[in-house]
mmCIF file of C-alpha atoms and ligand atoms in Angstrom:
data_model
loop_
_atom_site.group_PDB
_atom_site.id
_atom_site.type_symbol
_atom_site.label_atom_id
_atom_site.label_comp_id
_atom_site.label_asym_id
_atom_site.label_seq_id
_atom_site.Cartn_x
_atom_site.Cartn_y
_atom_site.Cartn_z
ATOM 1 C CA MET A 1 -15.382 -15.015 -20.952
ATOM 2 C CA LYS A 2 -17.513 -11.863 -22.065
ATOM 3 C CA ARG A 3 -14.550 -9.038 -22.079
ATOM 4 C CA HIS A 4 -17.358 -6.099 -22.149
ATOM 5 C CA THR A 5 -17.202 -4.310 -18.908
ATOM 6 C CA GLY A 6 -13.994 -3.713 -18.734
ATOM 7 C CA GLN A 7 -10.939 -5.146 -19.989
ATOM 8 C CA ASP A 8 -11.001 -2.734 -22.952
ATOM 9 C CA ARG A 9 -9.200 0.180 -22.593
ATOM 10 C CA SER A 10 -10.330 2.596 -25.234
ATOM 11 C CA ILE A 11 -13.268 3.038 -22.915
ATOM 12 C CA THR A 12 -12.551 2.076 -19.158
ATOM 13 C CA GLU A 13 -9.831 4.863 -19.327
ATOM 14 C CA HIS A 14 -12.044 7.599 -20.190
ATOM 15 C CA TRP A 15 -13.796 6.166 -16.471
ATOM 16 C CA ARG A 16 -13.450 8.602 -14.156
ATOM 17 C CA PRO A 17 -11.446 7.297 -11.169
ATOM 18 C CA ALA A 18 -14.925 6.035 -9.039
ATOM 19 C CA THR A 19 -16.342 4.875 -11.327
ATOM 20 C CA ARG A 20 -13.033 2.545 -12.195
ATOM 21 C CA ALA A 21 -13.097 1.308 -8.634
ATOM 22 C CA VAL A 22 -16.594 0.397 -9.337
ATOM 23 C CA ARG A 23 -16.436 -1.371 -12.402
ATOM 24 C CA GLY A 24 -12.992 -2.094 -13.599
ATOM 25 C CA GLY A 25 -11.632 -5.276 -14.891
ATOM 26 C CA THR A 26 -14.793 -6.872 -14.631
ATOM 27 C CA ALA A 27 -15.469 -9.622 -16.740
ATOM 28 C CA ARG A 28 -18.388 -11.570 -17.326
ATOM 29 C CA SER A 29 -19.054 -14.805 -18.193
ATOM 30 C CA GLU A 30 -22.017 -16.446 -19.578
ATOM 31 C CA TRP A 31 -24.290 -16.144 -16.968
ATOM 32 C CA GLY A 32 -23.843 -12.328 -17.088
ATOM 33 C CA GLU A 33 -23.606 -12.291 -12.898
ATOM 34 C CA THR A 34 -23.644 -8.410 -12.527
ATOM 35 C CA SER A 35 -20.243 -9.161 -9.246
ATOM 36 C CA GLU A 36 -17.506 -11.008 -10.395
ATOM 37 C CA ALA A 37 -17.058 -14.644 -10.322
ATOM 38 C CA LEU A 38 -15.223 -16.531 -8.015
ATOM 39 C CA PHE A 39 -13.048 -18.316 -9.966
ATOM 40 C CA LEU A 40 -11.903 -20.999 -7.386
ATOM 41 C CA THR A 41 -9.789 -23.626 -9.913
ATOM 42 C CA SER A 42 -6.114 -23.848 -9.518
ATOM 43 C CA GLY A 43 -5.950 -25.585 -12.890
ATOM 44 C CA TYR A 44 -7.505 -25.556 -16.610
ATOM 45 C CA SER A 45 -8.379 -28.103 -18.798
ATOM 46 C CA TYR A 46 -7.667 -27.394 -22.881
ATOM 47 C CA ASP A 47 -10.078 -29.252 -25.613
ATOM 48 C CA LYS A 48 -7.221 -30.523 -27.952
ATOM 49 C CA ALA A 49 -3.675 -31.200 -26.936
ATOM 50 C CA GLY A 50 -2.258 -28.900 -28.994
ATOM 51 C CA ASP A 51 -4.348 -26.761 -27.720
ATOM 52 C CA ALA A 52 -1.947 -27.130 -24.333
ATOM 53 C CA ALA A 53 1.087 -27.424 -26.280
ATOM 54 C CA ALA A 54 0.227 -23.193 -27.740
ATOM 55 C CA ARG A 55 -0.790 -21.994 -24.519
ATOM 56 C CA PHE A 56 2.334 -23.316 -23.075
ATOM 57 C CA ALA A 57 4.496 -21.381 -26.111
ATOM 58 C CA GLY A 58 2.655 -18.496 -25.407
ATOM 59 C CA GLU A 59 0.592 -18.208 -29.021
ATOM 60 C CA GLN A 60 -2.731 -18.959 -28.027
ATOM 61 C CA ALA A 61 -5.072 -16.458 -25.439
ATOM 62 C CA GLY A 62 -5.899 -18.124 -22.326
ATOM 63 C CA MET A 63 -4.296 -19.769 -18.575
ATOM 64 C CA THR A 64 -2.348 -22.445 -17.438
ATOM 65 C CA TYR A 65 -1.976 -22.454 -14.048
ATOM 66 C CA SER A 66 -2.941 -20.038 -10.726
ATOM 67 C CA ARG A 67 -0.116 -19.772 -10.065
ATOM 68 C CA LEU A 68 0.513 -17.796 -13.731
ATOM 69 C CA GLN A 69 -2.854 -16.520 -13.860
ATOM 70 C CA ASN A 70 -6.451 -16.972 -12.969
ATOM 71 C CA PRO A 71 -9.181 -14.851 -13.535
ATOM 72 C CA THR A 72 -10.511 -13.120 -10.308
ATOM 73 C CA VAL A 73 -7.176 -11.697 -9.673
ATOM 74 C CA GLU A 74 -6.429 -10.903 -12.920
ATOM 75 C CA MET A 75 -9.741 -8.296 -12.532
ATOM 76 C CA LEU A 76 -8.164 -6.792 -9.310
ATOM 77 C CA GLU A 77 -5.217 -6.078 -11.331
ATOM 78 C CA GLN A 78 -7.144 -4.639 -14.370
ATOM 79 C CA ARG A 79 -9.158 -2.788 -11.605
ATOM 80 C CA ILE A 80 -5.619 -1.651 -9.350
ATOM 81 C CA ALA A 81 -4.134 -0.703 -12.986
ATOM 82 C CA LEU A 82 -6.261 1.632 -14.167
ATOM 83 C CA LEU A 83 -7.122 2.459 -10.353
ATOM 84 C CA GLU A 84 -3.482 3.300 -10.220
ATOM 85 C CA GLY A 85 -3.139 4.881 -14.663
ATOM 86 C CA ALA A 86 -0.039 2.185 -14.763
ATOM 87 C CA GLN A 87 -0.296 0.312 -18.265
ATOM 88 C CA ALA A 88 0.113 -3.207 -15.821
ATOM 89 C CA CYS A 89 -0.415 -4.135 -12.195
ATOM 90 C CA ARG A 90 0.720 -7.810 -11.050
ATOM 91 C CA ALA A 91 -1.190 -8.777 -8.096
ATOM 92 C CA THR A 92 0.447 -10.472 -4.280
ATOM 93 C CA ALA A 93 -0.312 -12.840 -1.629
ATOM 94 C CA THR A 94 0.256 -10.012 1.146
ATOM 95 C CA GLY A 95 1.549 -6.654 0.324
ATOM 96 C CA MET A 96 5.263 -7.982 1.736
ATOM 97 C CA ALA A 97 5.185 -10.026 -1.010
ATOM 98 C CA ALA A 98 4.631 -7.099 -3.364
ATOM 99 C CA MET A 99 7.626 -5.347 -2.315
ATOM 100 C CA THR A 100 10.189 -8.247 -1.770
ATOM 101 C CA ALA A 101 9.417 -9.043 -6.031
ATOM 102 C CA ALA A 102 9.618 -5.437 -6.770
ATOM 103 C CA LEU A 103 12.665 -5.393 -5.237
ATOM 104 C CA LEU A 104 14.032 -9.059 -5.508
ATOM 105 C CA CYS A 105 13.122 -8.778 -9.576
ATOM 106 C CA GLN A 106 15.344 -5.651 -10.474
ATOM 107 C CA LEU A 107 18.620 -6.016 -7.655
ATOM 108 C CA SER A 108 21.070 -8.708 -8.745
ATOM 109 C CA ALA A 109 23.893 -8.652 -6.182
ATOM 110 C CA GLY A 110 26.722 -5.081 -6.945
ATOM 111 C CA ASP A 111 23.446 -2.950 -6.568
ATOM 112 C CA HIS A 112 23.043 -0.352 -4.881
ATOM 113 C CA LEU A 113 19.770 0.597 -3.304
ATOM 114 C CA VAL A 114 19.128 3.897 -1.570
ATOM 115 C CA GLY A 115 15.365 3.432 1.053
ATOM 116 C CA GLY A 116 13.686 5.833 2.948
ATOM 117 C CA ARG A 117 14.281 5.756 6.572
ATOM 118 C CA ALA A 118 11.269 6.180 8.018
ATOM 119 C CA ALA A 119 9.391 2.630 6.351
ATOM 120 C CA PHE A 120 6.885 -0.433 7.284
ATOM 121 C CA GLY A 121 9.542 -2.550 9.550
ATOM 122 C CA SER A 122 9.561 -5.448 7.208
ATOM 123 C CA CYS A 123 9.875 -2.540 4.831
ATOM 124 C CA ARG A 124 13.481 -1.601 6.966
ATOM 125 C CA TRP A 125 14.138 -5.902 6.842
ATOM 126 C CA LEU A 126 14.280 -5.886 3.874
ATOM 127 C CA THR A 127 16.759 -3.084 2.878
ATOM 128 C CA ASP A 128 18.303 -3.585 6.405
ATOM 129 C CA THR A 129 19.201 -7.535 6.362
ATOM 130 C CA LEU A 130 17.843 -9.370 3.185
ATOM 131 C CA LEU A 131 19.351 -7.226 0.049
ATOM 132 C CA PRO A 132 22.694 -6.735 1.770
ATOM 133 C CA ARG A 133 22.689 -10.862 2.347
ATOM 134 C CA PHE A 134 22.490 -11.335 -1.804
ATOM 135 C CA GLY A 135 25.370 -8.425 -2.109
ATOM 136 C CA ILE A 136 23.051 -5.257 -2.618
ATOM 137 C CA GLU A 137 24.269 -2.648 -1.695
ATOM 138 C CA THR A 138 21.901 0.079 0.822
ATOM 139 C CA THR A 139 21.443 3.238 2.126
ATOM 140 C CA VAL A 140 18.853 4.915 4.129
ATOM 141 C CA VAL A 141 18.190 8.442 4.196
ATOM 142 C CA ASP A 142 16.586 11.067 6.062
ATOM 143 C CA ALA A 143 13.628 10.559 2.511
ATOM 144 C CA ARG A 144 12.241 14.287 3.945
ATOM 145 C CA ASP A 145 15.364 16.103 2.084
ATOM 146 C CA PRO A 146 15.118 15.411 -1.911
ATOM 147 C CA ALA A 147 19.607 16.005 -1.465
ATOM 148 C CA THR A 148 19.802 13.294 1.246
ATOM 149 C CA PHE A 149 18.553 11.040 -2.135
ATOM 150 C CA ALA A 150 20.977 12.978 -4.201
ATOM 151 C CA ALA A 151 23.755 12.741 -1.446
ATOM 152 C CA ALA A 152 23.645 8.631 -2.022
ATOM 153 C CA ILE A 153 23.649 7.565 -4.885
ATOM 154 C CA ARG A 154 26.656 5.600 -6.576
ATOM 155 C CA PRO A 155 27.677 4.823 -9.939
ATOM 156 C CA HIS A 156 25.730 1.685 -9.221
ATOM 157 C CA THR A 157 22.765 3.288 -8.253
ATOM 158 C CA LYS A 158 19.796 0.721 -9.303
ATOM 159 C CA VAL A 159 16.880 1.248 -6.986
ATOM 160 C CA PHE A 160 15.379 4.234 -4.805
ATOM 161 C CA PHE A 161 12.632 2.616 -2.571
ATOM 162 C CA PHE A 162 10.449 4.645 -0.325
ATOM 163 C CA GLU A 163 6.924 4.949 1.208
ATOM 164 C CA THR A 164 4.663 8.261 1.229
ATOM 165 C CA PRO A 165 3.057 9.270 3.633
ATOM 166 C CA ALA A 166 5.705 6.813 6.222
ATOM 167 C CA ASN A 167 4.669 4.205 8.357
ATOM 168 C CA PRO A 168 4.272 5.798 11.454
ATOM 169 C CA THR A 169 6.140 8.516 11.937
ATOM 170 C CA MET A 170 3.788 10.626 8.906
ATOM 171 C CA ASP A 171 7.362 11.565 7.304
ATOM 172 C CA VAL A 172 6.221 13.240 3.404
ATOM 173 C CA VAL A 173 8.911 12.302 0.714
ATOM 174 C CA ASP A 174 8.422 14.882 -1.971
ATOM 175 C CA LEU A 175 7.359 12.337 -5.493
ATOM 176 C CA ALA A 176 8.129 14.776 -8.634
ATOM 177 C CA ALA A 177 11.650 16.290 -6.336
ATOM 178 C CA VAL A 178 12.821 12.050 -5.668
ATOM 179 C CA CYS A 179 11.466 10.842 -9.111
ATOM 180 C CA ALA A 180 12.818 13.834 -11.589
ATOM 181 C CA LEU A 181 16.148 12.857 -9.509
ATOM 182 C CA ALA A 182 15.580 9.000 -10.784
ATOM 183 C CA LYS A 183 14.544 9.266 -14.507
ATOM 184 C CA SER A 184 17.412 11.672 -14.647
ATOM 185 C CA HIS A 185 20.681 8.831 -13.053
ATOM 186 C CA GLY A 186 18.538 5.567 -14.846
ATOM 187 C CA ILE A 187 17.318 5.208 -11.496
ATOM 188 C CA THR A 188 14.124 3.245 -10.771
ATOM 189 C CA THR A 189 11.410 4.269 -8.099
ATOM 190 C CA VAL A 190 9.427 2.043 -6.266
ATOM 191 C CA VAL A 191 6.958 3.512 -3.888
ATOM 192 C CA ASP A 192 4.900 2.337 -1.700
ATOM 193 C CA ASN A 193 1.500 4.333 -1.403
ATOM 194 C CA ALA A 194 -0.218 1.527 1.232
ATOM 195 C CA PHE A 195 -1.308 4.586 3.162
ATOM 196 C CA ALA A 196 -2.351 6.966 0.297
ATOM 197 C CA THR A 197 -3.395 3.873 -2.458
ATOM 198 C CA PRO A 198 -4.457 5.581 -6.009
ATOM 199 C CA ALA A 199 -7.851 7.156 -4.510
ATOM 200 C CA LEU A 200 -5.691 9.826 -2.718
ATOM 201 C CA GLN A 201 -2.046 9.692 -4.647
ATOM 202 C CA ARG A 202 -0.876 8.640 -8.107
ATOM 203 C CA PRO A 203 3.129 9.043 -7.853
ATOM 204 C CA MET A 204 3.252 7.678 -11.064
ATOM 205 C CA GLU A 205 1.606 10.841 -12.357
ATOM 206 C CA PHE A 206 5.235 12.435 -10.430
ATOM 207 C CA GLY A 207 6.661 10.448 -12.985
ATOM 208 C CA ALA A 208 7.119 7.381 -10.041
ATOM 209 C CA ASP A 209 8.405 4.071 -12.597
ATOM 210 C CA VAL A 210 6.756 0.922 -9.942
ATOM 211 C CA VAL A 211 4.323 1.446 -7.265
ATOM 212 C CA ALA A 212 3.674 -1.492 -5.129
ATOM 213 C CA TYR A 213 0.424 -2.218 -2.703
ATOM 214 C CA SER A 214 0.489 -4.113 0.772
ATOM 215 C CA ALA A 215 -3.774 -3.982 0.183
ATOM 216 C CA THR A 216 -4.566 -5.405 3.195
ATOM 217 C CA LYS A 217 -4.743 -2.197 4.768
ATOM 218 C CA MET A 218 -7.438 0.982 2.927
ATOM 219 C CA MET A 219 -7.991 -1.731 -0.470
ATOM 220 C CA ASP A 220 -10.038 -4.503 0.847
ATOM 221 C CA GLY A 221 -10.564 -1.693 4.181
ATOM 222 C CA GLN A 222 -12.497 -3.928 6.494
ATOM 223 C CA GLY A 223 -10.211 -6.208 8.138
ATOM 224 C CA ARG A 224 -10.388 -9.204 6.488
ATOM 225 C CA VAL A 225 -7.989 -10.808 3.977
ATOM 226 C CA LEU A 226 -3.821 -9.850 3.498
ATOM 227 C CA ALA A 227 -3.312 -9.107 -0.588
ATOM 228 C CA GLY A 228 -0.069 -7.166 -1.590
ATOM 229 C CA ALA A 229 0.167 -5.209 -5.693
ATOM 230 C CA ILE A 230 2.493 -4.239 -7.558
ATOM 231 C CA CYS A 231 2.387 -1.909 -10.684
ATOM 232 C CA GLY A 232 4.620 -0.856 -13.604
ATOM 233 C CA THR A 233 4.775 0.047 -17.298
ATOM 234 C CA THR A 234 4.419 -3.525 -19.535
ATOM 235 C CA ASP A 235 7.659 -3.843 -20.551
ATOM 236 C CA PHE A 236 8.279 -3.742 -16.539
ATOM 237 C CA ILE A 237 5.631 -5.725 -15.105
ATOM 238 C CA ASP A 238 6.117 -8.613 -18.681
ATOM 239 C CA ASN A 239 9.811 -8.993 -18.566
ATOM 240 C CA THR A 240 10.904 -8.177 -14.968
ATOM 241 C CA LEU A 241 8.628 -8.704 -12.572
ATOM 242 C CA LEU A 242 6.504 -11.801 -14.071
ATOM 243 C CA PRO A 243 9.485 -13.919 -14.424
ATOM 244 C CA PHE A 244 10.361 -13.651 -11.030
ATOM 245 C CA THR A 245 6.920 -14.068 -9.777
ATOM 246 C CA ARG A 246 6.013 -17.187 -11.600
ATOM 247 C CA ASN A 247 8.346 -19.046 -10.808
ATOM 248 C CA THR A 248 9.268 -18.230 -6.845
ATOM 249 C CA GLY A 249 4.876 -18.626 -6.376
ATOM 250 C CA PRO A 250 4.049 -15.318 -4.413
ATOM 251 C CA THR A 251 0.464 -15.547 -5.634
ATOM 252 C CA LEU A 252 -2.697 -14.253 -4.552
ATOM 253 C CA SER A 253 -5.598 -16.429 -3.931
ATOM 254 C CA PRO A 254 -8.609 -15.806 -5.731
ATOM 255 C CA PHE A 255 -10.856 -15.379 -2.834
ATOM 256 C CA ASN A 256 -8.670 -12.956 -1.260
ATOM 257 C CA ALA A 257 -8.850 -11.341 -4.763
ATOM 258 C CA TRP A 258 -12.449 -11.116 -4.725
ATOM 259 C CA VAL A 259 -12.555 -10.039 -1.403
ATOM 260 C CA VAL A 260 -10.582 -6.692 -2.211
ATOM 261 C CA LEU A 261 -12.567 -6.300 -5.846
ATOM 262 C CA LYS A 262 -15.623 -5.557 -3.654
ATOM 263 C CA GLY A 263 -13.074 -3.769 -1.006
ATOM 264 C CA LEU A 264 -12.590 -1.479 -4.009
ATOM 265 C CA GLU A 265 -15.611 -0.459 -5.153
ATOM 266 C CA THR A 266 -15.631 1.382 -1.729
ATOM 267 C CA LEU A 267 -12.514 2.777 -1.457
ATOM 268 C CA ASP A 268 -13.511 6.286 -2.791
ATOM 269 C CA LEU A 269 -15.858 6.449 -0.146
ATOM 270 C CA ARG A 270 -14.461 5.076 3.173
ATOM 271 C CA ILE A 271 -10.729 6.366 2.208
ATOM 272 C CA ARG A 272 -12.534 10.161 1.789
ATOM 273 C CA ARG A 273 -15.099 9.654 5.177
ATOM 274 C CA GLN A 274 -12.084 8.109 7.105
ATOM 275 C CA SER A 275 -9.201 10.784 6.387
ATOM 276 C CA GLU A 276 -12.157 13.751 7.448
ATOM 277 C CA SER A 277 -12.556 11.795 10.608
ATOM 278 C CA ALA A 278 -8.302 11.987 11.229
ATOM 279 C CA VAL A 279 -7.911 15.179 10.762
ATOM 280 C CA THR A 280 -10.682 15.933 13.440
ATOM 281 C CA VAL A 281 -9.520 13.577 15.418
ATOM 282 C CA GLY A 282 -5.980 15.372 14.824
ATOM 283 C CA ARG A 283 -7.399 18.360 15.731
ATOM 284 C CA PHE A 284 -8.798 17.017 18.878
ATOM 285 C CA LEU A 285 -5.549 14.957 20.276
ATOM 286 C CA GLU A 286 -3.164 18.610 19.103
ATOM 287 C CA ALA A 287 -5.325 20.851 22.337
ATOM 288 C CA ARG A 288 -4.621 17.572 24.545
ATOM 289 C CA VAL A 289 -1.224 15.649 24.215
ATOM 290 C CA PRO A 290 2.073 17.450 23.338
ATOM 291 C CA ARG A 291 2.791 16.522 19.655
ATOM 292 C CA VAL A 292 0.390 15.342 16.401
ATOM 293 C CA LEU A 293 2.222 13.680 13.434
ATOM 294 C CA HIS A 294 -0.714 14.557 11.154
ATOM 295 C CA PRO A 295 -0.596 15.793 7.778
ATOM 296 C CA GLY A 296 -3.585 17.043 7.130
ATOM 297 C CA LEU A 297 -2.394 19.723 9.415
ATOM 298 C CA PRO A 298 -0.885 22.532 9.608
ATOM 299 C CA SER A 299 1.415 21.715 12.512
ATOM 300 C CA HIS A 300 2.778 19.202 10.239
ATOM 301 C CA PRO A 301 5.877 20.514 8.871
ATOM 302 C CA GLN A 302 5.188 19.120 5.987
ATOM 303 C CA HIS A 303 2.047 19.939 5.269
ATOM 304 C CA ASN A 304 1.392 21.798 2.171
ATOM 305 C CA LEU A 305 3.557 19.572 -0.201
ATOM 306 C CA ALA A 306 1.197 16.871 1.207
ATOM 307 C CA MET A 307 -1.940 18.245 -0.046
ATOM 308 C CA ALA A 308 -0.565 19.374 -2.808
ATOM 309 C CA GLN A 309 0.282 15.884 -3.999
ATOM 310 C CA MET A 310 -2.631 13.403 -2.061
ATOM 311 C CA ASP A 311 -5.837 14.715 -2.698
ATOM 312 C CA ALA A 312 -6.745 14.009 1.330
ATOM 313 C CA THR A 313 -4.004 12.387 3.492
ATOM 314 C CA GLY A 314 -5.721 9.325 4.274
ATOM 315 C CA PRO A 315 -7.071 7.487 7.474
ATOM 316 C CA ILE A 316 -3.419 7.454 9.539
ATOM 317 C CA PHE A 317 -1.501 9.727 11.547
ATOM 318 C CA ALA A 318 0.857 9.701 14.785
ATOM 319 C CA PHE A 319 1.292 11.528 18.610
ATOM 320 C CA GLU A 320 3.154 11.575 21.333
ATOM 321 C CA VAL A 321 2.915 10.974 24.959
ATOM 322 C CA ALA A 322 5.696 11.223 27.008
ATOM 323 C CA ASP A 323 6.720 7.683 27.030
ATOM 324 C CA ARG A 324 6.103 4.321 27.228
ATOM 325 C CA ALA A 325 4.597 3.391 30.050
ATOM 326 C CA GLN A 326 2.016 6.400 29.110
ATOM 327 C CA ALA A 327 0.923 5.410 25.748
ATOM 328 C CA HIS A 328 -0.048 1.784 27.203
ATOM 329 C CA GLY A 329 -2.013 3.415 30.133
ATOM 330 C CA LEU A 330 -3.908 5.136 27.558
ATOM 331 C CA LEU A 331 -4.120 2.001 25.330
ATOM 332 C CA ASP A 332 -5.284 0.097 28.011
ATOM 333 C CA ALA A 333 -8.097 2.903 28.823
ATOM 334 C CA LEU A 334 -9.368 3.285 25.688
ATOM 335 C CA GLU A 335 -13.112 1.451 24.742
ATOM 336 C CA LEU A 336 -14.235 1.807 21.702
ATOM 337 C CA ILE A 337 -11.017 1.939 19.036
ATOM 338 C CA ASP A 338 -9.166 -1.339 19.673
ATOM 339 C CA ILE A 339 -5.960 -2.133 20.965
ATOM 340 C CA SER A 340 -4.172 -3.182 18.089
ATOM 341 C CA ASN A 341 -1.682 -2.839 15.118
ATOM 342 C CA ASN A 342 -3.425 -3.817 11.665
ATOM 343 C CA ILE A 343 -4.240 -0.312 10.035
ATOM 344 C CA GLY A 344 -6.313 0.514 6.584
ATOM 345 C CA ASP A 345 -9.492 -0.698 8.501
ATOM 346 C CA SER A 346 -12.503 0.488 9.108
ATOM 347 C CA ARG A 347 -12.696 0.436 13.024
ATOM 348 C CA SER A 348 -10.327 2.487 14.406
ATOM 349 C CA LEU A 349 -7.236 0.735 16.037
ATOM 350 C CA MET A 350 -4.844 2.294 17.898
ATOM 351 C CA THR A 351 -0.610 0.639 18.353
ATOM 352 C CA HIS A 352 2.135 1.722 19.751
ATOM 353 C CA PRO A 353 4.860 0.998 17.225
ATOM 354 C CA ALA A 354 8.078 1.102 19.930
ATOM 355 C CA SER A 355 6.625 -2.240 21.196
ATOM 356 C CA THR A 356 4.947 -3.186 18.747
ATOM 357 C CA THR A 357 5.499 -2.927 14.009
ATOM 358 C CA HIS A 358 8.771 -1.487 14.791
ATOM 359 C CA SER A 359 10.298 -3.799 17.804
ATOM 360 C CA GLY A 360 12.736 -5.544 15.291
ATOM 361 C CA VAL A 361 14.250 -2.094 14.441
ATOM 362 C CA ALA A 362 16.941 -1.713 17.612
ATOM 363 C CA ALA A 363 16.372 0.934 19.713
ATOM 364 C CA GLU A 364 18.571 3.068 18.312
ATOM 365 C CA GLN A 365 17.066 3.174 14.933
ATOM 366 C CA ARG A 366 14.088 3.869 16.239
ATOM 367 C CA ALA A 367 14.876 6.907 17.994
ATOM 368 C CA ILE A 368 16.769 7.875 14.193
ATOM 369 C CA MET A 369 13.397 6.994 12.823
ATOM 370 C CA GLY A 370 11.627 10.035 15.283
ATOM 371 C CA VAL A 371 10.117 6.637 16.744
ATOM 372 C CA GLY A 372 10.074 7.505 20.058
ATOM 373 C CA GLU A 373 8.835 5.016 23.445
ATOM 374 C CA GLY A 374 5.431 7.581 23.858
ATOM 375 C CA LEU A 375 4.646 7.554 19.878
ATOM 376 C CA LEU A 376 1.175 6.152 19.497
ATOM 377 C CA ARG A 377 0.055 5.221 15.741
ATOM 378 C CA LEU A 378 -4.324 6.109 15.013
ATOM 379 C CA ASN A 379 -6.227 4.158 12.031
ATOM 380 C CA VAL A 380 -9.749 6.108 11.832
ATOM 381 C CA GLY A 381 -12.259 3.932 10.866
ATOM 382 C CA LEU A 382 -15.713 4.798 10.010
ATOM 383 C CA GLU A 383 -17.059 4.907 13.304
ATOM 384 C CA ASP A 384 -19.235 7.784 14.123
ATOM 385 C CA VAL A 385 -16.319 10.703 14.598
ATOM 386 C CA ALA A 386 -17.984 11.806 17.900
ATOM 387 C CA ASP A 387 -18.362 8.357 20.253
ATOM 388 C CA LEU A 388 -13.763 8.689 18.989
ATOM 389 C CA THR A 389 -13.646 11.669 20.575
ATOM 390 C CA ASP A 390 -15.069 11.072 23.380
ATOM 391 C CA ASP A 391 -13.399 7.369 24.081
ATOM 392 C CA LEU A 392 -10.018 9.362 23.933
ATOM 393 C CA ASP A 393 -11.222 11.772 25.752
ATOM 394 C CA ARG A 394 -12.062 9.583 28.122
ATOM 395 C CA ALA A 395 -8.788 7.715 27.952
ATOM 396 C CA LEU A 396 -6.451 10.760 28.495
ATOM 397 C CA THR A 397 -8.585 12.041 31.687
ATOM 398 C CA ALA A 398 -7.223 8.180 32.510
ATOM 399 C CA VAL A 399 -3.675 9.118 32.164
ATOM 400 C CA GLY A 400 -3.640 12.876 33.451
ATOM 401 C CA LEU A 401 -3.560 14.299 29.661
HETATM 402 C C1 PLP B 501 1.047 -3.309 5.764
HETATM 403 C C2 PLP B 501 2.038 -2.607 4.849
HETATM 404 C C3 PLP B 501 2.666 -3.827 4.348
HETATM 405 C C4 PLP B 501 3.121 -5.004 4.270
HETATM 406 O O1 PLP B 501 1.838 -5.488 3.658
HETATM 407 P P1 PLP B 501 0.925 -6.895 3.964
HETATM 408 O O2 PLP B 501 0.005 -6.943 3.396
HETATM 409 O O3 PLP B 501 0.794 -6.393 5.948
HETATM 410 O O4 PLP B 501 2.664 -7.501 3.861
HETATM 411 C C5 PLP B 501 4.101 -2.749 3.656
HETATM 412 N N1 PLP B 501 3.958 -1.763 3.832
HETATM 413 C C6 PLP B 501 3.606 -0.276 4.211
HETATM 414 C C7 PLP B 501 3.535 0.910 4.628
HETATM 415 C C8 PLP B 501 1.995 -1.610 4.876
HETATM 416 O O5 PLP B 501 1.728 -0.204 5.677
#
């Protein structure tokens, strides 16, 4: 493979973000293909037995088995690392594989983790159910207030784990404050950056140690494949993460990696347009419903913080109607916007978290998280924004709003 378009970090590090998203990590084969090649292979062959031995000993560069390395997956990893400004990245099969690996690779029985209260349902399951099962203590805090992290620190606290903006209530975490607190206590921060992506927010610029992704969302961006990624220092990736992922196998399929590579080419364009449309739709809804939770709107209590640490606020936000019946009625009256629990798609999608994504979280925990019975979450897509507000207008009227 000819490695000239994306592998030389001394050149690619000077590229601006939109260029990195299109070109970063590209490694062309001897055919000189312009678009990244799709290497559907599980194994690799060697010219000589000695080459195999040298590769297994780590003395010869090259690939040995696609659970460990694959050229298409590696292109994606290098592109995401460049976008993130991270030394290294490893891709995983799903976002949850990324979150699980990012935590389990560094935690052992007796360690303590502090997690954000508002979180993707499965991330809460990791903190509330999985980690305690293995003797890892966890505390869940209101991550909007950095003081809650400080108050939760114990002598054996090893990791802070949170997302910002958080699913689905759009809580914003002060990255600089929480990461500085973690650093001063030798605690590793793991930030789930799925909602913003590196196109809008780069937590490492604020001191985060590890940034993990569901690439299923805005990185693919067209609702096609599941994928995940973990970014960190070369030391963290090589010495802490890789021993875990190489042996447990949450590996990304080369085909899905290729789809996400194509998605990244348009990430910057898509996420900026969807962010703009989401602000327009949020303003429209503010005049019709009791409450809109949108960090891009001045009515959000953390609007200034969101604008300070993000380039734009992304396609996703939430709003509240009276109760479950009105929320379900509104969903049923939509004609364009789909009822779907997915997010980060180029199509507009709406869901009722209390009865779908967060139905696995105990009702009392849901109430504490702010996931009420009248809460709806909207992913604003790439459709003409006037068609979206027309559809919402019709559905709101149908339920008396
Ligand atoms: C979707 C999502 C995940 C899980 O990602 P999958 O790709 O579905 O496994 C984790 N965190 C956040 C914030 C998400 O939105």
